Coordinates of C-alpha atoms in Angstrom, one line a residue:
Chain A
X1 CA 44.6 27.9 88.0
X2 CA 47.7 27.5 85.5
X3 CA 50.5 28.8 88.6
X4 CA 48.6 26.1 90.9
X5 CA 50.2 23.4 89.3
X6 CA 53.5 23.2 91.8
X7 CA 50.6 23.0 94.4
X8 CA 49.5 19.5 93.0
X9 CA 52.9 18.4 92.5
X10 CA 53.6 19.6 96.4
X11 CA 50.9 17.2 97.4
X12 CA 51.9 14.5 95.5
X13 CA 55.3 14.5 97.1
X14 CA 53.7 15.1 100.7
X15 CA 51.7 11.8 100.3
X16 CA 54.6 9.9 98.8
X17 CA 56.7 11.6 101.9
X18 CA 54.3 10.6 104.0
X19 CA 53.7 7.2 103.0
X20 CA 57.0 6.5 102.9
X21 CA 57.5 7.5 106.7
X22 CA 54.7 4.9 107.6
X23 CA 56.1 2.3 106.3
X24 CA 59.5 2.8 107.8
X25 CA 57.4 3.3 111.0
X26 CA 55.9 -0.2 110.1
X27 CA 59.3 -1.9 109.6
X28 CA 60.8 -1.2 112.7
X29 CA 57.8 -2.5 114.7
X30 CA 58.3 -5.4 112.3
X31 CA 62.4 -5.6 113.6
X32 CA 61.4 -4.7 116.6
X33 CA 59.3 -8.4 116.8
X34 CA 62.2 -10.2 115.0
X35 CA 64.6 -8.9 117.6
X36 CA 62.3 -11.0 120.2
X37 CA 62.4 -13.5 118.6
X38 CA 66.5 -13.5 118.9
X39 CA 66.2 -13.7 122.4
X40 CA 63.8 -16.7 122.2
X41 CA 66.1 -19.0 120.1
X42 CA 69.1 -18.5 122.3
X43 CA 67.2 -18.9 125.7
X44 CA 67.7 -22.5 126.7
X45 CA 65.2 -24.5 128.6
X46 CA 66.7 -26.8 131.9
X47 CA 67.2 -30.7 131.6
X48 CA 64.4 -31.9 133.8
X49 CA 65.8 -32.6 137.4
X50 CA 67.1 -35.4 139.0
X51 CA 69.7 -35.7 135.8
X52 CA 73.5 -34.6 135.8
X53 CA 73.4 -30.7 136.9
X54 CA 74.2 -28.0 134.6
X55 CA 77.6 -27.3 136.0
X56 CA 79.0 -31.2 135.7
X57 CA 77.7 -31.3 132.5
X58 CA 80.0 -28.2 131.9
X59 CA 83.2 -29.9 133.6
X60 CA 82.4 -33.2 131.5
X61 CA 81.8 -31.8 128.4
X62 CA 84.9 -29.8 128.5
X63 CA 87.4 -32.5 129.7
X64 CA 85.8 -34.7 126.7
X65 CA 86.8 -32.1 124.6
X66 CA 90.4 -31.7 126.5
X67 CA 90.9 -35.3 125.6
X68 CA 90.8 -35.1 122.0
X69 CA 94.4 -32.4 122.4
X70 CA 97.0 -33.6 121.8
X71 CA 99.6 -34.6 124.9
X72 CA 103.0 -33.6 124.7
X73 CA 105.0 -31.3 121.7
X74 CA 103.1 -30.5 118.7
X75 CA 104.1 -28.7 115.6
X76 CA 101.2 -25.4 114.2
X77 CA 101.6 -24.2 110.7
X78 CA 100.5 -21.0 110.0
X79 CA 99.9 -21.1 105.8
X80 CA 98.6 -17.7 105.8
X81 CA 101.5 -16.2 107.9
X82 CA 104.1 -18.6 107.1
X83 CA 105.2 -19.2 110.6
X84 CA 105.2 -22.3 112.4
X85 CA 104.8 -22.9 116.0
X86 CA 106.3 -25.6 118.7
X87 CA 104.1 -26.0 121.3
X88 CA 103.3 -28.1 124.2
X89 CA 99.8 -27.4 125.4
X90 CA 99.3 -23.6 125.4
X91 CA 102.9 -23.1 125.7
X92 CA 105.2 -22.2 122.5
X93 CA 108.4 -23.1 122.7
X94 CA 109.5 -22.4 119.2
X95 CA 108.7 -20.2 116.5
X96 CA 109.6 -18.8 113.4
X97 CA 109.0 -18.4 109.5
X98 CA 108.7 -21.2 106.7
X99 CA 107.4 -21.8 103.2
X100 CA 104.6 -22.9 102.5
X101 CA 102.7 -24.3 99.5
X102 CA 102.5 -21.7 96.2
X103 CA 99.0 -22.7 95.5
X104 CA 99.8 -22.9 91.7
X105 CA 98.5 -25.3 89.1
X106 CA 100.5 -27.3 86.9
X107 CA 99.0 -28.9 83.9
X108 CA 101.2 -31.9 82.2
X109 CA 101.0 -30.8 78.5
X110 CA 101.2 -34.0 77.3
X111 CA 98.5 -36.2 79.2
X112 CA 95.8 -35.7 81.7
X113 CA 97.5 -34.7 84.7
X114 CA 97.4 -31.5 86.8
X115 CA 98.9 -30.5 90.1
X116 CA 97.6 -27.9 92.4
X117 CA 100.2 -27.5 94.5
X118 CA 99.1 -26.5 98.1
X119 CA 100.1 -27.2 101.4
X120 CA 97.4 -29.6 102.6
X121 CA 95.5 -28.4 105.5
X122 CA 93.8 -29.7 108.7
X123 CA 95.7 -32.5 111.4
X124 CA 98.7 -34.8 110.7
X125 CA 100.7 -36.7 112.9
X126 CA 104.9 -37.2 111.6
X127 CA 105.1 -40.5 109.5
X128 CA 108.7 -40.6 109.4
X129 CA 112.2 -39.2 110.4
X130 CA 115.0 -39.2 108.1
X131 CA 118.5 -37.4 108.5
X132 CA 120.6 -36.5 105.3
X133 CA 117.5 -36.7 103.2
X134 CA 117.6 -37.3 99.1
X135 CA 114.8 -35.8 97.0
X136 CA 113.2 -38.8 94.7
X137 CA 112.0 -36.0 92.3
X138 CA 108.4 -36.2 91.2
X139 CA 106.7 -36.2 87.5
X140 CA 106.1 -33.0 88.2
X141 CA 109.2 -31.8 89.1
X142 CA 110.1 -32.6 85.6
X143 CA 107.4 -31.5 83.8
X144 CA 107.6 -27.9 85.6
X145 CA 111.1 -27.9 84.1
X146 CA 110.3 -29.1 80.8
X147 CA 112.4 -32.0 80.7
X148 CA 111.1 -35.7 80.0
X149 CA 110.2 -38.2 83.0
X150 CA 113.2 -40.3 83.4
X151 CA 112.3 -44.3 83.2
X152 CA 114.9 -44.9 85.7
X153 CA 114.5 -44.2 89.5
X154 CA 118.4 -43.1 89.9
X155 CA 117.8 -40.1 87.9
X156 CA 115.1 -39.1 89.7
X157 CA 117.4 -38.8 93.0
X158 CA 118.6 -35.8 94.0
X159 CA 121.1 -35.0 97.0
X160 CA 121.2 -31.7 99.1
X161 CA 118.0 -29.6 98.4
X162 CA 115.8 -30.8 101.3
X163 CA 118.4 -29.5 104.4
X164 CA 119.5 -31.9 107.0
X165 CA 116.4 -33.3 108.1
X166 CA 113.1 -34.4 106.8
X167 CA 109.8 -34.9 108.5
X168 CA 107.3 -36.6 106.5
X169 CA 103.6 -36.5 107.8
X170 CA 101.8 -38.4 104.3
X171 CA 101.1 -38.5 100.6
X172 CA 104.7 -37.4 99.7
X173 CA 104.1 -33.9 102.1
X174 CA 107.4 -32.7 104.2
X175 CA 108.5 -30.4 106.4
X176 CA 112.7 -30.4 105.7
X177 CA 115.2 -27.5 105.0
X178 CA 115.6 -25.2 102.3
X179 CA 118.1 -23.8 100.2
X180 CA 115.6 -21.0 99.9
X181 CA 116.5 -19.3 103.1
X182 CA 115.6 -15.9 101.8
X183 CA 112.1 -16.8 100.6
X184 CA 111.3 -17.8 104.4
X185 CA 108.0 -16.5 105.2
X186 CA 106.7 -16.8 101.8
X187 CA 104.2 -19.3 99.9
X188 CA 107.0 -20.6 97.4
X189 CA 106.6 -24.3 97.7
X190 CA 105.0 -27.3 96.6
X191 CA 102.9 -28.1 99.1
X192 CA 105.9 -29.4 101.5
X193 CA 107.1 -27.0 104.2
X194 CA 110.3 -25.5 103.9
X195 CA 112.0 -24.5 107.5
X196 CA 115.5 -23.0 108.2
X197 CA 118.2 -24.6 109.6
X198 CA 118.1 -24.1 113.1
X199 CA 114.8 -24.3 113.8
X200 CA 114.2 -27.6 111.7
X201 CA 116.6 -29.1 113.6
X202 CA 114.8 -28.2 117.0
X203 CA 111.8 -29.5 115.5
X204 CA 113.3 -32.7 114.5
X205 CA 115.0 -33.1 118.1
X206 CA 111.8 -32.7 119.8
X207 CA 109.8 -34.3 117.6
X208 CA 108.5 -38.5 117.5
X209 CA 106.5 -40.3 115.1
X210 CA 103.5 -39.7 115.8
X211 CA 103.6 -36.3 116.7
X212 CA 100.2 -34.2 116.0
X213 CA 101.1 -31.0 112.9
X214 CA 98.0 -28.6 112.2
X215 CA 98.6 -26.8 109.4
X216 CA 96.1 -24.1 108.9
Chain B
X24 CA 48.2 52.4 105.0
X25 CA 49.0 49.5 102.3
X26 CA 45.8 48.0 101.2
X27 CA 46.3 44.2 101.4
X28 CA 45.3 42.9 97.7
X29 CA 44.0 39.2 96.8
X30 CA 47.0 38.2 95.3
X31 CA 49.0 39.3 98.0
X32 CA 46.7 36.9 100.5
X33 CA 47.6 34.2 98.2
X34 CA 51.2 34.6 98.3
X35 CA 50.8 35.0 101.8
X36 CA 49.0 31.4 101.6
X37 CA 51.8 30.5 99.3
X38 CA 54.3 30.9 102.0
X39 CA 53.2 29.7 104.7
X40 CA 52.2 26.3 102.4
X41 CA 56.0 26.3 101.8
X42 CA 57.1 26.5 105.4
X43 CA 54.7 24.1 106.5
X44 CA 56.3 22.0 104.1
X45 CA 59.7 22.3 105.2
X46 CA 59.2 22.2 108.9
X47 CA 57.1 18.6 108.5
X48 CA 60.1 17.6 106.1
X49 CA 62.5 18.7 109.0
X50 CA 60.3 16.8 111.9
X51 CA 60.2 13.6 110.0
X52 CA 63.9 13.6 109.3
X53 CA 64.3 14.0 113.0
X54 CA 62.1 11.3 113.8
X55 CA 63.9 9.5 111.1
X56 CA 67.4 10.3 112.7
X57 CA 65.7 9.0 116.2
X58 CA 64.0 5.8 115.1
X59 CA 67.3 5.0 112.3
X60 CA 69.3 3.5 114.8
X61 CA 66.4 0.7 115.6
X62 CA 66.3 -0.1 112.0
X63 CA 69.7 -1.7 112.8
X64 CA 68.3 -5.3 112.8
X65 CA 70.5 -6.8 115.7
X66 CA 73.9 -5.8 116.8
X67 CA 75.6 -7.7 119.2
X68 CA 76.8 -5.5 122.0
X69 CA 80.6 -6.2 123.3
X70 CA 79.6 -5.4 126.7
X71 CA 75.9 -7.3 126.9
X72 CA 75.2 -10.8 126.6
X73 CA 72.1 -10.1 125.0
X74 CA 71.2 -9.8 121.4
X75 CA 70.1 -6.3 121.1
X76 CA 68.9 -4.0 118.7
X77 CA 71.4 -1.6 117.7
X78 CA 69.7 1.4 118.6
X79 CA 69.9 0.5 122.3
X80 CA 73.9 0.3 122.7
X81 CA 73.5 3.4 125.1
X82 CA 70.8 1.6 127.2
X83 CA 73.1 -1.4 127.7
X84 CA 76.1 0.4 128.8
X85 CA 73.6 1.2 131.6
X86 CA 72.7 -2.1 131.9
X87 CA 76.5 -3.2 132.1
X88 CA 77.0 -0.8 134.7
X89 CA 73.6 -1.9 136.9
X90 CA 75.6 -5.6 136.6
X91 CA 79.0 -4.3 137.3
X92 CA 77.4 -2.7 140.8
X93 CA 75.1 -5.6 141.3
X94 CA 76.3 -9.3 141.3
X95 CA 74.3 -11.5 138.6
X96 CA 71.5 -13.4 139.7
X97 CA 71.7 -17.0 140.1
X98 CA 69.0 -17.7 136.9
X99 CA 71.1 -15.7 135.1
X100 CA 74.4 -17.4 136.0
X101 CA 72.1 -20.8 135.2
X102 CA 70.8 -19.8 131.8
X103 CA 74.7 -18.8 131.0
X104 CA 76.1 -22.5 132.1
X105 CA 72.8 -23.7 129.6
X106 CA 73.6 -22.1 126.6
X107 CA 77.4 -22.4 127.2
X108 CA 76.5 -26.7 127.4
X109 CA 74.4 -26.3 124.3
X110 CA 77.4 -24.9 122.6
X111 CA 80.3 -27.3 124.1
X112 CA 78.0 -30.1 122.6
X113 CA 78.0 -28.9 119.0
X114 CA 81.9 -28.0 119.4
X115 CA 82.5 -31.6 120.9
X116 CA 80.9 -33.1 117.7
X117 CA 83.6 -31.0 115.4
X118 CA 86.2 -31.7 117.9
X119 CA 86.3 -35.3 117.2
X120 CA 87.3 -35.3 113.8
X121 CA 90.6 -33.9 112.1
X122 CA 89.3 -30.8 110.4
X123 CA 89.6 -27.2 111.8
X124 CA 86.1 -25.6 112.4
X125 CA 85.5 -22.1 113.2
X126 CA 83.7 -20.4 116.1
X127 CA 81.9 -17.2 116.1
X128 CA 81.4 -15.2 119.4
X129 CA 79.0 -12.9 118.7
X130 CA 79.4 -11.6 122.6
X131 CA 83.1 -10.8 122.5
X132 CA 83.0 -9.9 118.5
X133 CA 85.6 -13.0 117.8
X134 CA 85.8 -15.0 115.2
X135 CA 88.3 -18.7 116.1
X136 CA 90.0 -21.3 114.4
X137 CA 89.9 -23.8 116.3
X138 CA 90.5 -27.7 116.0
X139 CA 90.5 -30.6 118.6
X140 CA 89.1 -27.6 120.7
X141 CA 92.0 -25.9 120.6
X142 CA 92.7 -22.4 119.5
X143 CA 94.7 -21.9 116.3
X144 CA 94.2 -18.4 115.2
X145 CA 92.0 -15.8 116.0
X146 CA 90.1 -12.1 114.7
X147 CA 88.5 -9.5 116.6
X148 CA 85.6 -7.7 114.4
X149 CA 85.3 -4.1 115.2
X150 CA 81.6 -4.5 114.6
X151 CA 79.1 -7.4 114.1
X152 CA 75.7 -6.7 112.8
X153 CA 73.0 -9.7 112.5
X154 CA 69.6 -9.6 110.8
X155 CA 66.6 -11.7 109.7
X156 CA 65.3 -14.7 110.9
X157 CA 67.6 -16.3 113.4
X158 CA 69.1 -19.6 113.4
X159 CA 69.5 -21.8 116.5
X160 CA 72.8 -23.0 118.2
X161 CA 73.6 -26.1 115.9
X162 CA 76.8 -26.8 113.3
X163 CA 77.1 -25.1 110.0
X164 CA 78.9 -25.8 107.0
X165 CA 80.4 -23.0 104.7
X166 CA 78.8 -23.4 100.8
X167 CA 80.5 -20.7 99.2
X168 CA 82.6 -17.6 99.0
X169 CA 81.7 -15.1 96.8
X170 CA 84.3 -12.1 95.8
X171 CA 83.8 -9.2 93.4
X172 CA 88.0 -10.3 92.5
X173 CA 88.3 -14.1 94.0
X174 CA 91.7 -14.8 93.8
X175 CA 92.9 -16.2 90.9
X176 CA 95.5 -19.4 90.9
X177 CA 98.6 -19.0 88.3
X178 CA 99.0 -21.7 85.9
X179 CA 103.1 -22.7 85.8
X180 CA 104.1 -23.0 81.8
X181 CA 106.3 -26.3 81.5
X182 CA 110.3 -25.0 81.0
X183 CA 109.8 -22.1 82.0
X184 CA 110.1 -22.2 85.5
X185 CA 108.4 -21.8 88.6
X186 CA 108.7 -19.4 91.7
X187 CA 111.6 -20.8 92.8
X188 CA 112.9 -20.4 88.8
X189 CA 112.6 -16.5 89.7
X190 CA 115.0 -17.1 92.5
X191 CA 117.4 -18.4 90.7
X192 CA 118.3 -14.9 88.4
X193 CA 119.1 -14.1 92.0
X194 CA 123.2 -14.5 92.5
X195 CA 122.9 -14.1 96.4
X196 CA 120.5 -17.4 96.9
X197 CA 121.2 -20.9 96.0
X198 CA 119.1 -22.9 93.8
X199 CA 118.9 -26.2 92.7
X200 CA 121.3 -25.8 90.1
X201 CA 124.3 -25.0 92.1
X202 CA 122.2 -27.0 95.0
X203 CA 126.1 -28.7 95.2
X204 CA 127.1 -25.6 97.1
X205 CA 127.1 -26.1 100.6
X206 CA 124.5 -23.9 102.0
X207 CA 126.8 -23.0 105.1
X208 CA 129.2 -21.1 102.5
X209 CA 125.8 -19.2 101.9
X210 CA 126.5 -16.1 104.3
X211 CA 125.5 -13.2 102.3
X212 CA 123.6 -11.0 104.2
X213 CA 120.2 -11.9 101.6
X214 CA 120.1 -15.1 102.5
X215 CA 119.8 -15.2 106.2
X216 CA 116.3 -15.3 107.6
X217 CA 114.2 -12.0 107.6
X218 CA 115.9 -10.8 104.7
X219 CA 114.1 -8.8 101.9
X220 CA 111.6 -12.1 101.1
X221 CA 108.8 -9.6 100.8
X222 CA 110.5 -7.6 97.6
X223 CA 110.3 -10.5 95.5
X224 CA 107.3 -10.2 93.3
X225 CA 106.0 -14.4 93.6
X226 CA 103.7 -15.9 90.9
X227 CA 102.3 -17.4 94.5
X228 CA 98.9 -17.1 95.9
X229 CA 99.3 -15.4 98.9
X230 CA 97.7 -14.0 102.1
X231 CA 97.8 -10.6 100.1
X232 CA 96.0 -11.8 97.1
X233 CA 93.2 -12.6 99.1
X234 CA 89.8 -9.8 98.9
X235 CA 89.0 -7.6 101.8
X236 CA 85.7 -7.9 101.0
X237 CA 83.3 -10.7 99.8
X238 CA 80.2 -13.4 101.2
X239 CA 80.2 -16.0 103.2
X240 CA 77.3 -18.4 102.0
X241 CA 76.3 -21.4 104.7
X242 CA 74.2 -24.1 104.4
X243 CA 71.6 -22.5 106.8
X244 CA 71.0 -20.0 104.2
X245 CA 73.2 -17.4 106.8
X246 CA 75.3 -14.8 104.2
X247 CA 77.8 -13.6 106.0
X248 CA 79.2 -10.3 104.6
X249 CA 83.0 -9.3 105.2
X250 CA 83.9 -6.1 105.3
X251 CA 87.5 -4.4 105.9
X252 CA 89.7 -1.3 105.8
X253 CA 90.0 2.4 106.5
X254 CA 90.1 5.4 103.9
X255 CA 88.0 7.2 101.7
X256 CA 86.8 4.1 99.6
X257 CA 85.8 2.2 102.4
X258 CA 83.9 5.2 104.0
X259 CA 82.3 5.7 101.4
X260 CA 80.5 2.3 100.9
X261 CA 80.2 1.6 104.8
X262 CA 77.9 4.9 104.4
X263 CA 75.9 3.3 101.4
X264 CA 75.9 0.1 103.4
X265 CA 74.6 1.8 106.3
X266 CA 71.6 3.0 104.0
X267 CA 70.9 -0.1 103.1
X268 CA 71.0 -1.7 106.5
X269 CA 69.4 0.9 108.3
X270 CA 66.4 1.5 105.7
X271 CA 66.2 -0.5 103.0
X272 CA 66.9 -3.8 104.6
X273 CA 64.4 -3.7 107.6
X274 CA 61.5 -2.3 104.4
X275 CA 62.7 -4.9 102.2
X276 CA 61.8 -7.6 104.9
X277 CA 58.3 -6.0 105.8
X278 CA 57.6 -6.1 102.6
X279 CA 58.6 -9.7 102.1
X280 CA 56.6 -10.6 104.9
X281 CA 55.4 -13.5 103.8
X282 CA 58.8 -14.9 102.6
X283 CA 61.1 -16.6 104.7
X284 CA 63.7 -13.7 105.7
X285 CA 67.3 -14.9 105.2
X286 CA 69.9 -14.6 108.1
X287 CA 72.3 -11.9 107.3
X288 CA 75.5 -11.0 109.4
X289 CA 77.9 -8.5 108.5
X290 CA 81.7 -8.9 110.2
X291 CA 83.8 -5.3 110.0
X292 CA 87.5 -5.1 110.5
X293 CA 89.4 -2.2 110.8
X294 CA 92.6 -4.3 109.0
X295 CA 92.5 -5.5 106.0
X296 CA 94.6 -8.5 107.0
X297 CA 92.3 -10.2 109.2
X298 CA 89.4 -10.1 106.6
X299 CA 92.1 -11.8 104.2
X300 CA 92.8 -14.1 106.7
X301 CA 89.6 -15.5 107.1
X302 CA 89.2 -15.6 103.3
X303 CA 92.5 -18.0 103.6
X304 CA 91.0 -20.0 106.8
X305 CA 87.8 -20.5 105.7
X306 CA 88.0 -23.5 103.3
X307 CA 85.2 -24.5 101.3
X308 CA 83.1 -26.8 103.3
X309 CA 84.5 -25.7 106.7
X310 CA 82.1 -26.3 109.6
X311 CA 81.5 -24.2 112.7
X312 CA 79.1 -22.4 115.3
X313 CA 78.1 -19.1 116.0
X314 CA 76.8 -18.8 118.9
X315 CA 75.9 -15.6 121.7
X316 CA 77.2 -16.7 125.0

């Protein structure tokens, strides 16, 4: 009786085996039903007839949709990449790298203020055009350095950091040129977008105000 | 003539116990092997347009080659153009305003960016797996992303300098300092475009910061799980992950049974990359569809 011990423990470990089995057996009937039940939510019952048939309702919905693209040149900013994109409809006419914002935070050490500073995402249209372009320095710009915030607005101007041209498209955000040439194609900035030469200048040729930027 | 003793019957017994043992533990692992494969919850299948289970890939390359030979019927075309309506209707609603929404096509395996109904960026998943109670066709929003390392945002220290404050130890680019320069005098090979940018070791939060792996949390209760790369690491947990989707997951839900069984979804990629670039793209509170064409 004393060497039939392993025998018990041989049974015990059958059943659990055993046991175990069924209910794996018992789960994939189980999926098995909740795979049905997939194909029931995506099956789609027909509009009752007499109304608009499925294939105009196709066209329609799909030119409402068209209409909301934008018509004409419009300007794509890769964040993630760094690359920006000239296109008119599904055509690009124009690409290359740029800077975009460093997502770092700035906190003013001497009051409440902090600065995240990305490059805001989603769809913007240009604001404003401007040629020789002077950089009215922020509080931040300041504070980043360590100086003191100057009272007067003249020392807050600042000549030949913001390339030839400037597009502004709201709350203080550009896309204008860079010094930084050699940082193209990497988050450095901000929050504006920082182009090079050339291509800044195409996009300022082509572009109005008004034109559509999706920065992404 | 060896006389056959009482012990040696029970041995004998002994034995064949043993064997008996080891054969029904060998045909229960083959069953297991079998059945596995329909533990898969739901894959969706590149080729079908049906959600399937993922044990049944074979039987639906069969299926897409009965449909190659045979044109689809008109029901079928019909029931396409329905679902395909359902969908442009929940897309037209994100169209009209200015924020970017995704789009999940759990058909072709792509995940979009898309905004005004246009296409801004998009991933191809090596492998989508979806499990747990389904949701219907309708506009999601994205609660939270959950990383084992989130990314972390550098603070700047006042005086000391930012990114561009690294730059400037650099003699070969212009800064705001000698900003006076004329940038056309800048013709050192560094500072054109494509230069050595990516050597610089940035404070910046990058596309390379971002995790390979982490949840996507939606409003619908959906987790969507990310998962990326190649190697020995990543083996190594798809394997464990496996386990647990194949086994423990569809047992965990019998046994819930009662309980409401969340929607789960896992999105592989064989590049690390495009999981980072959805962590990127997907801002908190995006909005977007998944839908099966």
């Amino acid at each position: 009786m004393k060497n039939e011990w392993w025998k018990w423990l041989l049974a015990i470990f059958s059943a659990i085996y055993v046991a175990g089995a069924v209910l794996v057996a018992l789960a994939i009937i189980d999926n098995q039903k909740l795979t049905s039940e997939w194909k029931k939510v995506y099956q789609v019952q027909p509009e009752p007839k007499g109304r608009i048939s499925p294939e105009a309702q196709n066209a329609a919905l799909k030119k409402k949709i068209q209409n909301y693209q934008p018509k004409g040149v419009y300007i794509m900013i890769d964040s993630a990449e760094n690359k920006y994109y000239l296109k008119e409809g599904n055509k690009i006419l124009k690409e290359g790298l740029v800077s975009t914002g460093s997502g770092e935070i700035l906190v003013d050490p001497n009051g409440k203020r902090s600065w995240i500073f990305d490059t805001p995402k989603g769809e913007f249209f240009v604001k404003s055009k401007i040629q020789n372009p002077y950089w009215v320095k922020p509080d931040w710009a300041f504070i980043e350095e360590g100086e003191p915030v100057p009272k007067r607005m003249e020392d807050r101007v600042e000549g030949g950091v913001l390339g030839d041209y400037a597009l502004g498209f709201g709350n203080g955000y550009f896309l204008h040129g860079t010094l930084y040439t050699r940082l193209l194609g990497r988050n450095v900035t901000h929050g504006c977008v920082r182009f090079a030469d050339k291509d800044l200048e195409a996009v300022f040729k082509v572009s109005r105000i008004g034109t559509k930027i999706y920065i992404f | 003539m060896k006389q056959v003793t009482a012990s040696d019957k029970k041995r004998n017994l002994e034995k064949r116990g043993f064997s008996l043992f080891f054969s029904g533990c060998l045909i229960l692992c083959l069953i297991g092997s079998l059945v596995q494969p329909a533990l898969a919850g739901i894959e969706a299948d590149h080729v079908s347009n049906r959600v399937i289970a993922g044990g049944q890939q074979k039987k639906a390359e069969v299926k897409k080659e009965l449909r190659a030979a045979s044109p689809a019927s008109p029901n079928e075309v019909g029931s396409e153009l329905l679902i395909e309506n359902k969908f442009l209707e929940k897309e037209l609603s994100l169209a009209k305003n200015q924020k970017y929404y995704f789009v999940i096509n759990l058909k072709d395996k792509k995940i979009e960016l898309r905004v005004r109904g246009m296409l801004l960026k998009s991933w191809i998943a090596s492998q989508i797996r979806c499990s747990g109670q389904p949701w219907a066709l309708s506009v999601i929003s994205l609660n939270q992303k959950s990383a084992l390392n989130p990314p972390e945002r550098k603070m700047i220290r006042p005086g000391e300098g930012d990114t561009a404050g690294l730059v400037e130890q650099d003699p070969n680019i212009d800064d705001k300092a000698n900003g006076n320069k004329s940038k056309k005098e800048n013709t050192s090979p560094d500072s054109q475009l494509g230069g050595s940018s990516e050597s610089f070791q940035l404070e910046a939060l990058e596309i390379t910061d971002m995790p390979g792996n982490y949840e996507l949390i939606f409003d619908n209760g959906l987790q969507v799980s990310v998962r990326a790369g190649a190697g020995k690491g990543p083996k190594l947990s798809r394997l464990k992950e496996n386990l647990s989707w194949y086994i423990f997951l569809p047992v965990k839900n019998f046994l819930m049974k009662n309980k409401t069984i969340k929607p789960r979804m896992i999105l592989y990629f064989d590049l690390i990359r495009d999981a980072q670039g959805i962590y990127w793209a997907f801002i908190d509170g995006i909005q977007g569809i998944i839908w099966l064409p």
